[in-house]
PDB file of C-alpha atoms in Angstrom:
ATOM      1  CA  TRP A 202     -84.381  61.764  49.354  1.00  0.00           C
ATOM      2  CA  PRO A 203     -86.230  65.297  49.228  1.00  0.00           C
ATOM      3  CA  GLU A 204     -89.440  63.471  47.894  1.00  0.00           C
ATOM      4  CA  ILE A 205     -89.737  61.087  50.793  1.00  0.00           C
ATOM      5  CA  TRP A 206     -88.320  63.414  53.733  1.00  0.00           C
ATOM      6  CA  GLN A 207     -91.014  64.812  55.931  1.00  0.00           C
ATOM      7  CA  ILE A 208     -90.192  68.022  57.694  1.00  0.00           C
ATOM      8  CA  ASN A 209     -90.725  67.733  61.306  1.00  0.00           C
ATOM      9  CA  PRO A 210     -91.451  71.159  62.602  1.00  0.00           C
ATOM     10  CA  GLN A 211     -90.093  70.128  66.141  1.00  0.00           C
ATOM     11  CA  VAL A 212     -86.551  69.914  64.725  1.00  0.00           C
ATOM     12  CA  GLU A 213     -84.706  73.190  64.103  1.00  0.00           C
ATOM     13  CA  ASN A 214     -82.924  71.838  61.164  1.00  0.00           C
ATOM     14  CA  PRO A 215     -84.496  68.477  59.948  1.00  0.00           C
ATOM     15  CA  HIS A 216     -82.084  68.103  56.872  1.00  0.00           C
ATOM     16  CA  LEU A 217     -79.247  67.293  59.114  1.00  0.00           C
ATOM     17  CA  ILE A 218     -79.174  63.985  60.936  1.00  0.00           C
ATOM     18  CA  TYR A 219     -76.602  62.688  63.531  1.00  0.00           C
ATOM     19  CA  PRO A 220     -75.608  59.313  65.157  1.00  0.00           C
ATOM     20  CA  GLY A 221     -78.372  58.369  67.721  1.00  0.00           C
ATOM     21  CA  ASP A 222     -81.166  59.946  65.597  1.00  0.00           C
ATOM     22  CA  VAL A 223     -84.326  57.860  65.073  1.00  0.00           C
ATOM     23  CA  LEU A 224     -85.847  57.976  61.669  1.00  0.00           C
ATOM     24  CA  SER A 225     -89.432  56.675  61.133  1.00  0.00           C
ATOM     25  CA  LEU A 226     -90.700  55.416  57.564  1.00  0.00           C
ATOM     26  CA  ALA A 227     -94.545  55.690  57.175  1.00  0.00           C
ATOM     27  CA  TYR A 228     -96.943  56.434  54.401  1.00  0.00           C
ATOM     28  CA  GLY A 229     -98.409  59.942  54.121  1.00  0.00           C
ATOM     29  CA  THR A 230    -102.214  60.763  53.373  1.00  0.00           C
ATOM     30  CA  ASP A 231    -101.571  60.528  49.705  1.00  0.00           C
ATOM     31  CA  GLY A 232    -100.189  56.842  50.163  1.00  0.00           C
ATOM     32  CA  ARG A 233     -96.602  57.952  49.296  1.00  0.00           C
ATOM     33  CA  PRO A 234     -93.704  56.917  51.616  1.00  0.00           C
ATOM     34  CA  VAL A 235     -92.298  59.519  53.842  1.00  0.00           C
ATOM     35  CA  ILE A 236     -89.364  59.512  56.275  1.00  0.00           C
ATOM     36  CA  SER A 237     -89.513  61.768  59.505  1.00  0.00           C
ATOM     37  CA  LEU A 238     -87.157  62.321  62.303  1.00  0.00           C
ATOM     38  CA  SER A 239     -88.983  61.148  65.196  1.00  0.00           C
ATOM     39  CA  GLN A 240     -86.530  61.475  67.862  1.00  0.00           C
ATOM     40  CA  ALA A 241     -83.184  63.284  68.092  1.00  0.00           C
ATOM     41  CA  GLY A 242     -80.238  61.652  69.551  1.00  0.00           C
ATOM     42  CA  ALA A 243     -79.618  62.653  73.314  1.00  0.00           C
ATOM     43  CA  ALA A 244     -75.940  63.142  72.722  1.00  0.00           C
ATOM     44  CA  ARG A 245     -73.493  64.304  70.145  1.00  0.00           C
ATOM     45  CA  MET A 246     -70.322  62.619  69.349  1.00  0.00           C
ATOM     46  CA  SER A 247     -67.101  64.534  69.387  1.00  0.00           C
ATOM     47  CA  PRO A 248     -63.559  63.577  69.001  1.00  0.00           C
ATOM     48  CA  ARG A 249     -61.698  63.015  72.261  1.00  0.00           C
ATOM     49  CA  LEU A 250     -58.737  61.028  73.733  1.00  0.00           C
ATOM     50  CA  ARG A 251     -59.535  57.502  74.826  1.00  0.00           C
ATOM     51  CA  SER A 252     -57.001  55.216  76.711  1.00  0.00           C
ATOM     52  CA  SER A 253     -57.083  51.488  77.718  1.00  0.00           C
ATOM     53  CA  ASP A 254     -54.756  49.204  79.425  1.00  0.00           C
ATOM     54  CA  LEU A 255     -52.563  46.772  77.381  1.00  0.00           C
ATOM     55  CA  ASP A 256     -53.806  43.127  78.087  1.00  0.00           C
ATOM     56  CA  GLY A 257     -50.649  41.887  76.569  1.00  0.00           C
ATOM     57  CA  PRO A 258     -47.502  42.549  74.467  1.00  0.00           C
ATOM     58  CA  ILE A 259     -48.035  43.718  70.930  1.00  0.00           C
ATOM     59  CA  ALA A 260     -47.781  40.928  68.364  1.00  0.00           C
ATOM     60  CA  THR A 261     -44.567  40.917  66.275  1.00  0.00           C
ATOM     61  CA  ILE A 262     -46.442  39.684  63.353  1.00  0.00           C
ATOM     62  CA  PRO A 263     -50.034  40.021  62.352  1.00  0.00           C
ATOM     63  CA  TYR A 264     -51.956  36.863  63.213  1.00  0.00           C
ATOM     64  CA  SER A 265     -54.072  37.096  60.261  1.00  0.00           C
ATOM     65  CA  ALA A 266     -51.141  36.559  58.048  1.00  0.00           C
ATOM     66  CA  ILE A 267     -50.619  32.859  59.386  1.00  0.00           C
ATOM     67  CA  ALA A 268     -53.991  32.175  60.775  1.00  0.00           C
ATOM     68  CA  ALA A 269     -55.234  30.356  57.489  1.00  0.00           C
ATOM     69  CA  PHE A 270     -51.950  28.173  57.459  1.00  0.00           C
ATOM     70  CA  LEU A 271     -52.355  27.244  61.163  1.00  0.00           C
ATOM     71  CA  ALA A 272     -55.987  26.392  60.693  1.00  0.00           C
ATOM     72  CA  ARG A 273     -55.402  24.387  57.470  1.00  0.00           C
ATOM     73  CA  PRO A 274     -51.762  23.276  57.320  1.00  0.00           C
ATOM     74  CA  SER A 275     -50.547  22.444  53.993  1.00  0.00           C
ATOM     75  CA  VAL A 276     -46.969  21.164  54.957  1.00  0.00           C
ATOM     76  CA  VAL A 277     -46.359  18.688  57.518  1.00  0.00           C
ATOM     77  CA  SER A 278     -42.888  17.971  59.090  1.00  0.00           C
ATOM     78  CA  ALA A 279     -41.242  14.806  59.103  1.00  0.00           C
ATOM     79  CA  GLU A 280     -41.369  14.801  62.958  1.00  0.00           C
ATOM     80  CA  ASP A 281     -45.044  15.372  63.151  1.00  0.00           C
ATOM     81  CA  LEU A 282     -45.760  12.783  60.632  1.00  0.00           C
ATOM     82  CA  LYS A 283     -43.914  10.041  62.696  1.00  0.00           C
ATOM     83  CA  THR A 284     -46.117  10.546  65.566  1.00  0.00           C
ATOM     84  CA  ALA A 285     -49.468  11.476  63.829  1.00  0.00           C
ATOM     85  CA  PRO A 286     -52.366   9.234  64.277  1.00  0.00           C
ATOM     86  CA  HIS A 287     -54.218   8.052  61.145  1.00  0.00           C
ATOM     87  CA  VAL A 288     -57.718   7.299  59.813  1.00  0.00           C
ATOM     88  CA  LEU A 289     -58.279   3.584  60.455  1.00  0.00           C
ATOM     89  CA  ALA A 290     -61.864   3.149  58.955  1.00  0.00           C
ATOM     90  CA  PHE A 291     -65.138   4.707  58.645  1.00  0.00           C
ATOM     91  CA  ARG A 292     -68.312   3.877  60.537  1.00  0.00           C
ATOM     92  CA  ASP A 293     -71.310   2.403  58.524  1.00  0.00           C
ATOM     93  CA  GLY A 294     -69.026   1.027  55.878  1.00  0.00           C
ATOM     94  CA  HIS A 295     -68.350   4.164  53.951  1.00  0.00           C
ATOM     95  CA  MET A 296     -65.327   4.234  51.613  1.00  0.00           C
ATOM     96  CA  VAL A 297     -64.657   7.805  52.127  1.00  0.00           C
ATOM     97  CA  GLY A 298     -65.363  10.342  54.803  1.00  0.00           C
ATOM     98  CA  GLY A 299     -67.339  13.633  54.393  1.00  0.00           C
ATOM     99  CA  SER A 300     -69.114  16.340  56.731  1.00  0.00           C
ATOM    100  CA  ASP A 301     -70.709  14.571  59.801  1.00  0.00           C
ATOM    101  CA  HIS A 302     -69.244  11.259  59.123  1.00  0.00           C
ATOM    102  CA  GLU A 303     -67.847   9.201  62.046  1.00  0.00           C
ATOM    103  CA  ILE A 304     -64.380   7.844  61.734  1.00  0.00           C
ATOM    104  CA  TYR A 305     -62.119   5.589  63.679  1.00  0.00           C
ATOM    105  CA  VAL A 306     -58.677   6.674  64.406  1.00  0.00           C
ATOM    106  CA  ARG A 307     -55.571   4.660  65.361  1.00  0.00           C
ATOM    107  CA  ASP A 308     -52.841   5.659  67.913  1.00  0.00           C
ATOM    108  CA  LEU A 309     -54.529   8.888  69.105  1.00  0.00           C
ATOM    109  CA  ALA A 310     -53.708   9.755  72.725  1.00  0.00           C
ATOM    110  CA  GLY A 311     -55.955  13.040  72.817  1.00  0.00           C
ATOM    111  CA  PRO A 312     -58.944  13.404  75.059  1.00  0.00           C
ATOM    112  CA  ALA A 313     -62.605  13.661  74.121  1.00  0.00           C
ATOM    113  CA  ARG A 314     -63.649  17.032  72.301  1.00  0.00           C
ATOM    114  CA  ALA A 315     -60.013  17.461  71.323  1.00  0.00           C
ATOM    115  CA  ARG A 316     -59.685  18.855  67.719  1.00  0.00           C
ATOM    116  CA  TYR A 317     -57.319  17.763  64.892  1.00  0.00           C
ATOM    117  CA  ASN A 318     -56.645  18.661  61.318  1.00  0.00           C
ATOM    118  CA  VAL A 319     -57.141  15.792  58.947  1.00  0.00           C
ATOM    119  CA  VAL A 320     -54.390  16.046  56.286  1.00  0.00           C
ATOM    120  CA  HIS A 321     -53.869  13.929  53.172  1.00  0.00           C
ATOM    121  CA  VAL A 322     -50.128  13.489  52.957  1.00  0.00           C
ATOM    122  CA  GLY A 323     -48.683  14.213  49.431  1.00  0.00           C
ATOM    123  CA  ASP A 324     -45.155  14.531  47.971  1.00  0.00           C
ATOM    124  CA  PRO A 325     -42.035  14.573  50.207  1.00  0.00           C
ATOM    125  CA  LEU A 326     -39.855  17.800  50.714  1.00  0.00           C
ATOM    126  CA  ARG A 327     -36.369  17.235  50.508  1.00  0.00           C
ATOM    127  CA  ASP A 328     -33.339  19.068  51.578  1.00  0.00           C
ATOM    128  CA  PRO A 329     -31.704  19.980  48.278  1.00  0.00           C
ATOM    129  CA  GLU A 330     -28.208  19.620  49.584  1.00  0.00           C
ATOM    130  CA  THR A 331     -28.522  16.234  51.423  1.00  0.00           C
ATOM    131  CA  GLY A 332     -31.632  14.737  49.477  1.00  0.00           C
ATOM    132  CA  ASP A 333     -33.107  13.901  53.061  1.00  0.00           C
ATOM    133  CA  VAL A 334     -36.795  14.157  53.518  1.00  0.00           C
ATOM    134  CA  VAL A 335     -37.486  16.911  55.909  1.00  0.00           C
ATOM    135  CA  GLY A 336     -41.399  17.279  55.349  1.00  0.00           C
ATOM    136  CA  TYR A 337     -44.263  16.540  53.279  1.00  0.00           C
ATOM    137  CA  MET A 338     -46.928  18.550  51.302  1.00  0.00           C
ATOM    138  CA  GLY A 339     -50.232  18.065  52.744  1.00  0.00           C
ATOM    139  CA  THR A 340     -53.979  18.802  51.678  1.00  0.00           C
ATOM    140  CA  TYR A 341     -56.280  19.861  54.533  1.00  0.00           C
ATOM    141  CA  ALA A 342     -59.366  17.549  54.434  1.00  0.00           C
ATOM    142  CA  ALA A 343     -61.547  18.253  57.296  1.00  0.00           C
ATOM    143  CA  THR A 344     -61.403  18.861  61.285  1.00  0.00           C
ATOM    144  CA  ALA A 345     -62.001  15.862  63.371  1.00  0.00           C
ATOM    145  CA  VAL A 346     -63.453  16.226  66.737  1.00  0.00           C
ATOM    146  CA  ILE A 347     -62.762  13.397  69.198  1.00  0.00           C
ATOM    147  CA  THR A 348     -66.062  11.991  70.519  1.00  0.00           C
ATOM    148  CA  LYS A 349     -64.832   8.966  72.350  1.00  0.00           C
ATOM    149  CA  ALA A 350     -61.145   8.284  73.420  1.00  0.00           C
ATOM    150  CA  GLY A 351     -59.535   4.946  73.089  1.00  0.00           C
ATOM    151  CA  ASN A 352     -57.404   3.080  70.524  1.00  0.00           C
ATOM    152  CA  PRO A 353     -59.064   3.098  68.087  1.00  0.00           C
ATOM    153  CA  ALA A 354     -60.685   6.402  69.175  1.00  0.00           C
ATOM    154  CA  LYS A 355     -63.939   7.761  67.492  1.00  0.00           C
ATOM    155  CA  ALA A 356     -64.144  11.079  65.873  1.00  0.00           C
ATOM    156  CA  MET A 357     -66.675  13.306  63.998  1.00  0.00           C
ATOM    157  CA  LEU A 358     -65.654  15.112  60.827  1.00  0.00           C
ATOM    158  CA  THR A 359     -66.555  18.797  60.440  1.00  0.00           C
ATOM    159  CA  ASP A 360     -65.345  21.593  58.263  1.00  0.00           C
ATOM    160  CA  THR A 361     -64.691  19.414  55.364  1.00  0.00           C
ATOM    161  CA  ALA A 362     -62.718  20.878  52.406  1.00  0.00           C
ATOM    162  CA  ARG A 363     -62.432  17.420  50.439  1.00  0.00           C
ATOM    163  CA  GLU A 364     -63.042  13.589  51.116  1.00  0.00           C
ATOM    164  CA  THR A 365     -61.235  11.958  53.902  1.00  0.00           C
ATOM    165  CA  LEU A 366     -59.477   8.626  53.037  1.00  0.00           C
ATOM    166  CA  GLN A 367     -58.110   5.803  55.100  1.00  0.00           C
ATOM    167  CA  GLY A 368     -54.603   6.521  56.026  1.00  0.00           C
ATOM    168  CA  ASP A 369     -55.051  10.427  56.214  1.00  0.00           C
ATOM    169  CA  ARG A 370     -53.034  11.777  59.373  1.00  0.00           C
ATOM    170  CA  LEU A 371     -54.439  13.753  62.231  1.00  0.00           C
ATOM    171  CA  ILE A 372     -52.161  16.781  63.192  1.00  0.00           C
ATOM    172  CA  ALA A 373     -52.708  18.692  66.312  1.00  0.00           C
ATOM    173  CA  ASN A 374     -54.892  21.795  65.809  1.00  0.00           C
ATOM    174  CA  ASP A 375     -52.413  24.363  67.247  1.00  0.00           C
ATOM    175  CA  LEU A 376     -53.771  27.974  66.621  1.00  0.00           C
ATOM    176  CA  THR A 377     -51.748  29.594  69.408  1.00  0.00           C
ATOM    177  CA  PRO A 378     -47.984  30.068  68.272  1.00  0.00           C
ATOM    178  CA  PRO A 379     -45.834  32.600  70.008  1.00  0.00           C
ATOM    179  CA  MET A 380     -46.752  35.960  68.492  1.00  0.00           C
ATOM    180  CA  ASN A 381     -44.732  38.386  70.591  1.00  0.00           C
ATOM    181  CA  PHE A 382     -41.271  37.094  70.169  1.00  0.00           C
ATOM    182  CA  ALA A 383     -38.304  39.478  69.915  1.00  0.00           C
ATOM    183  CA  PRO A 384     -36.980  39.541  66.241  1.00  0.00           C
ATOM    184  CA  ARG A 385     -33.251  38.793  66.306  1.00  0.00           C
ATOM    185  CA  SER A 386     -30.592  37.460  64.075  1.00  0.00           C
ATOM    186  CA  PRO A 387     -29.476  33.776  64.375  1.00  0.00           C
ATOM    187  CA  SER A 388     -26.990  33.182  67.095  1.00  0.00           C
ATOM    188  CA  ARG A 389     -24.532  31.512  64.417  1.00  0.00           C
ATOM    189  CA  PRO A 390     -24.069  31.689  60.842  1.00  0.00           C
ATOM    190  CA  VAL A 391     -26.870  30.075  58.832  1.00  0.00           C
ATOM    191  CA  LYS A 392     -27.036  29.385  55.299  1.00  0.00           C
ATOM    192  CA  GLY A 393     -29.853  27.446  53.461  1.00  0.00           C
ATOM    193  CA  GLN A 394     -32.572  27.577  50.896  1.00  0.00           C
ATOM    194  CA  ILE A 395     -36.294  27.990  50.488  1.00  0.00           C
ATOM    195  CA  ILE A 396     -37.657  24.444  49.540  1.00  0.00           C
ATOM    196  CA  SER A 397     -41.387  25.209  49.422  1.00  0.00           C
ATOM    197  CA  VAL A 398     -43.955  27.800  49.417  1.00  0.00           C
ATOM    198  CA  VAL A 399     -47.568  27.413  50.856  1.00  0.00           C
ATOM    199  CA  ASP A 400     -50.216  27.741  48.185  1.00  0.00           C
ATOM    200  CA  GLY A 401     -47.665  26.575  45.587  1.00  0.00           C
ATOM    201  CA  VAL A 402     -47.445  29.998  43.850  1.00  0.00           C
ATOM    202  CA  GLU A 403     -44.393  30.821  41.641  1.00  0.00           C
ATOM    203  CA  LEU A 404     -43.586  34.262  42.639  1.00  0.00           C
ATOM    204  CA  ILE A 405     -43.454  34.697  46.431  1.00  0.00           C
ATOM    205  CA  GLY A 406     -44.424  38.053  47.999  1.00  0.00           C
ATOM    206  CA  GLN A 407     -45.048  39.719  51.154  1.00  0.00           C
ATOM    207  CA  TYR A 408     -46.860  37.852  54.081  1.00  0.00           C
ATOM    208  CA  GLN A 409     -46.454  34.525  52.173  1.00  0.00           C
ATOM    209  CA  ILE A 410     -45.344  31.424  54.013  1.00  0.00           C
ATOM    210  CA  VAL A 411     -42.279  29.557  53.098  1.00  0.00           C
ATOM    211  CA  VAL A 412     -40.422  26.526  54.197  1.00  0.00           C
ATOM    212  CA  ILE A 413     -36.639  26.454  54.557  1.00  0.00           C
ATOM    213  CA  ASN A 414     -34.192  23.543  54.959  1.00  0.00           C
ATOM    214  CA  ARG A 415     -32.797  24.741  58.157  1.00  0.00           C
ATOM    215  CA  GLY A 416     -34.048  24.135  61.652  1.00  0.00           C
ATOM    216  CA  ALA A 417     -33.324  23.601  65.464  1.00  0.00           C
ATOM    217  CA  ARG A 418     -30.139  21.605  64.751  1.00  0.00           C
ATOM    218  CA  ASP A 419     -28.962  24.354  62.522  1.00  0.00           C
ATOM    219  CA  GLY A 420     -29.279  27.053  65.377  1.00  0.00           C
ATOM    220  CA  ILE A 421     -32.587  28.280  63.999  1.00  0.00           C
ATOM    221  CA  GLU A 422     -34.951  29.723  66.717  1.00  0.00           C
ATOM    222  CA  THR A 423     -38.461  31.207  66.486  1.00  0.00           C
ATOM    223  CA  GLY A 424     -38.097  35.076  65.975  1.00  0.00           C
ATOM    224  CA  ASN A 425     -35.057  34.771  63.769  1.00  0.00           C
ATOM    225  CA  VAL A 426     -34.805  37.134  61.144  1.00  0.00           C
ATOM    226  CA  LEU A 427     -33.155  36.044  57.778  1.00  0.00           C
ATOM    227  CA  ALA A 428     -32.163  37.752  54.631  1.00  0.00           C
ATOM    228  CA  VAL A 429     -33.470  36.091  51.563  1.00  0.00           C
ATOM    229  CA  ASP A 430     -31.132  36.456  48.339  1.00  0.00           C
ATOM    230  CA  GLN A 431     -32.171  35.861  44.774  1.00  0.00           C
ATOM    231  CA  ALA A 432     -30.224  33.083  43.505  1.00  0.00           C
ATOM    232  CA  GLY A 433     -27.810  34.214  40.770  1.00  0.00           C
ATOM    233  CA  GLU A 434     -28.459  33.179  37.173  1.00  0.00           C
ATOM    234  CA  VAL A 435     -25.909  31.164  35.248  1.00  0.00           C
ATOM    235  CA  VAL A 436     -25.113  32.966  31.872  1.00  0.00           C
ATOM    236  CA  ARG A 437     -22.630  32.334  28.976  1.00  0.00           C
ATOM    237  CA  ASP A 438     -20.081  35.068  28.431  1.00  0.00           C
ATOM    238  CA  ASN A 439     -20.371  35.329  24.538  1.00  0.00           C
ATOM    239  CA  PHE A 440     -17.987  38.408  24.350  1.00  0.00           C
ATOM    240  CA  GLY A 441     -15.023  37.125  26.402  1.00  0.00           C
ATOM    241  CA  LYS A 442     -11.895  35.509  24.755  1.00  0.00           C
ATOM    242  CA  ARG A 443     -12.502  31.973  23.838  1.00  0.00           C
ATOM    243  CA  SER A 444     -10.406  29.797  21.482  1.00  0.00           C
ATOM    244  CA  PHE A 445      -9.451  26.171  21.186  1.00  0.00           C
ATOM    245  CA  PHE A 446      -5.857  25.594  19.961  1.00  0.00           C
ATOM    246  CA  GLY A 447      -5.987  29.183  18.454  1.00  0.00           C
ATOM    247  CA  ILE A 448      -9.366  28.513  16.620  1.00  0.00           C
ATOM    248  CA  LYS A 449     -12.329  30.807  17.854  1.00  0.00           C
ATOM    249  CA  THR A 450     -15.179  28.640  19.034  1.00  0.00           C
ATOM    250  CA  GLY A 451     -18.949  29.415  18.772  1.00  0.00           C
ATOM    251  CA  SER A 452     -21.236  30.595  21.527  1.00  0.00           C
ATOM    252  CA  ALA A 453     -22.116  27.021  22.528  1.00  0.00           C
ATOM    253  CA  PHE A 454     -18.581  26.846  24.024  1.00  0.00           C
ATOM    254  CA  ALA A 455     -18.544  30.160  25.666  1.00  0.00           C
ATOM    255  CA  PRO A 456     -17.612  29.980  29.327  1.00  0.00           C
ATOM    256  CA  LYS A 457     -20.524  29.912  31.924  1.00  0.00           C
ATOM    257  CA  VAL A 458     -20.642  32.545  34.644  1.00  0.00           C
ATOM    258  CA  LYS A 459     -22.757  32.489  37.755  1.00  0.00           C
ATOM    259  CA  LEU A 460     -23.969  35.916  38.663  1.00  0.00           C
ATOM    260  CA  PRO A 461     -23.863  36.998  42.278  1.00  0.00           C
ATOM    261  CA  ASN A 462     -26.936  36.590  44.588  1.00  0.00           C
ATOM    262  CA  GLU A 463     -28.986  39.737  45.136  1.00  0.00           C
ATOM    263  CA  ARG A 464     -31.054  40.637  48.165  1.00  0.00           C
ATOM    264  CA  SER A 465     -34.643  40.227  47.503  1.00  0.00           C
ATOM    265  CA  GLY A 466     -36.367  40.369  50.961  1.00  0.00           C
ATOM    266  CA  THR A 467     -36.513  39.387  54.675  1.00  0.00           C
ATOM    267  CA  MET A 468     -38.322  36.764  56.385  1.00  0.00           C
ATOM    268  CA  LEU A 469     -39.342  35.904  60.099  1.00  0.00           C
ATOM    269  CA  VAL A 470     -39.262  32.490  61.373  1.00  0.00           C
ATOM    270  CA  PHE A 471     -42.364  31.565  63.462  1.00  0.00           C
ATOM    271  CA  ARG A 472     -42.220  27.869  63.757  1.00  0.00           C
ATOM    272  CA  VAL A 473     -39.271  25.502  64.132  1.00  0.00           C
ATOM    273  CA  TYR A 474     -38.555  21.785  63.671  1.00  0.00           C
ATOM    274  CA  ASP A 475     -35.405  19.792  63.765  1.00  0.00           C
ATOM    275  CA  ARG A 476     -34.546  20.096  60.210  1.00  0.00           C
ATOM    276  CA  MET A 477     -37.013  22.515  58.720  1.00  0.00           C
ATOM    277  CA  SER A 478     -38.730  25.788  59.655  1.00  0.00           C
ATOM    278  CA  PHE A 479     -41.596  27.836  58.528  1.00  0.00           C
ATOM    279  CA  GLY A 480     -41.066  31.507  57.922  1.00  0.00           C
ATOM    280  CA  LEU A 481     -43.160  34.628  56.904  1.00  0.00           C
ATOM    281  CA  ILE A 482     -41.861  36.950  54.222  1.00  0.00           C
ATOM    282  CA  VAL A 483     -42.249  40.273  55.878  1.00  0.00           C
ATOM    283  CA  SER A 484     -40.691  42.397  52.943  1.00  0.00           C
ATOM    284  CA  ALA A 485     -39.994  41.459  49.334  1.00  0.00           C
ATOM    285  CA  GLU A 486     -38.033  44.229  47.422  1.00  0.00           C
ATOM    286  CA  ASN A 487     -37.649  41.774  44.351  1.00  0.00           C
ATOM    287  CA  ALA A 488     -39.408  38.476  43.167  1.00  0.00           C
ATOM    288  CA  ILE A 489     -38.716  35.599  45.598  1.00  0.00           C
ATOM    289  CA  ARG A 490     -38.891  31.883  44.346  1.00  0.00           C
ATOM    290  CA  VAL A 491     -38.252  28.369  45.717  1.00  0.00           C
ATOM    291  CA  ALA A 492     -34.586  27.616  45.781  1.00  0.00           C
ATOM    292  CA  ASP A 493     -33.667  31.136  46.633  1.00  0.00           C
ATOM    293  CA  HIS A 494     -31.094  31.381  49.351  1.00  0.00           C
ATOM    294  CA  ILE A 495     -31.385  32.392  53.119  1.00  0.00           C
ATOM    295  CA  ARG A 496     -28.636  33.690  55.572  1.00  0.00           C
ATOM    296  CA  ASN A 497     -28.016  35.787  58.431  1.00  0.00           C
ATOM    297  CA  PRO A 498     -28.979  39.543  57.536  1.00  0.00           C
TER     298      PRO A 498
END
C-alpha cells in the first residue's frame, strides 16, 4: 500500500480514508501504478438513533428456517395428494421432462401464470399407532408455470432439480404461511410421535422440520408448542433377582425394563392437516430422532 499510495497535498492527512471518499488509480511518470485521494467525502458518518414504523407484527419463527421446505416440499399430506393434479404427458413426444419442456396437466383448476411444485411421490408415511397412511415422502422435481388453462392444462417446467415423470403431482406453491401466530399450548391433551424428518437426517437438531402423527382432528392448531421427549430405551436388568424354580438363569432371561422418556426439545407447529402436522424444532437439548414422543409442554 505505501508503494502505490500517492500523497495528495490538498488533503490534511491522506493516509486516513473515510466512507464517501473517492480514490483514483493511475500510472505515475515512472509507469508505476499509484492511488490518490481525488475527492474527500462531503459528510462524515457518526452513530445516531434511527427509528422506523413497523409495517407488521414481528414473525414468531424465522422465515428462512422453513423457506426452503415451502419452496421445495419433501413431504405431501394425504389430503393434498387426493386433490393434486398430475402430469399427463409431455409435448413433442418426450419420455421425461426437463427445464423449459412443456407438459400437459390433468385435473388442474388454476389460472394461467399460476405456479405449482412438481413432486415425485415416494413411500407412504404411516401413523405408527394405527398403520393408516397420513402422508407421503416426496421429491421436488421442478416448478410448473401454467401457460394455458384447461383440462388438460399446459405448463412450462422451470427451476428443475430432477427429471419430471408422467404421474408426478402438482402441489400449490404456497410461500406465505402465517408467521406471526401466538405460540400456545394445545387446548386439550395431545400425545403423539415424530414420524418423519425433512432431509432424512438421523439426528434432528434446532430449526429442522419434522412431521408428527397428530393434526386438526386431534386438537392441533397452528402456533401450538409441543414438548419433545426422547423415547426411553428398553434394557435388561442383569443385576436384579431372577430365578426359575429356584435355579438362577442367565442374562438372556433377565427382565426387560423400559427407561422413562426424557425431555429433549421443543417444537412449534406451523402447518396443520387433518391427521398430520409440520413442526419446527425451536430448541434441542438432546438428540431428537424419528419415533420420539410429543406432548403438551
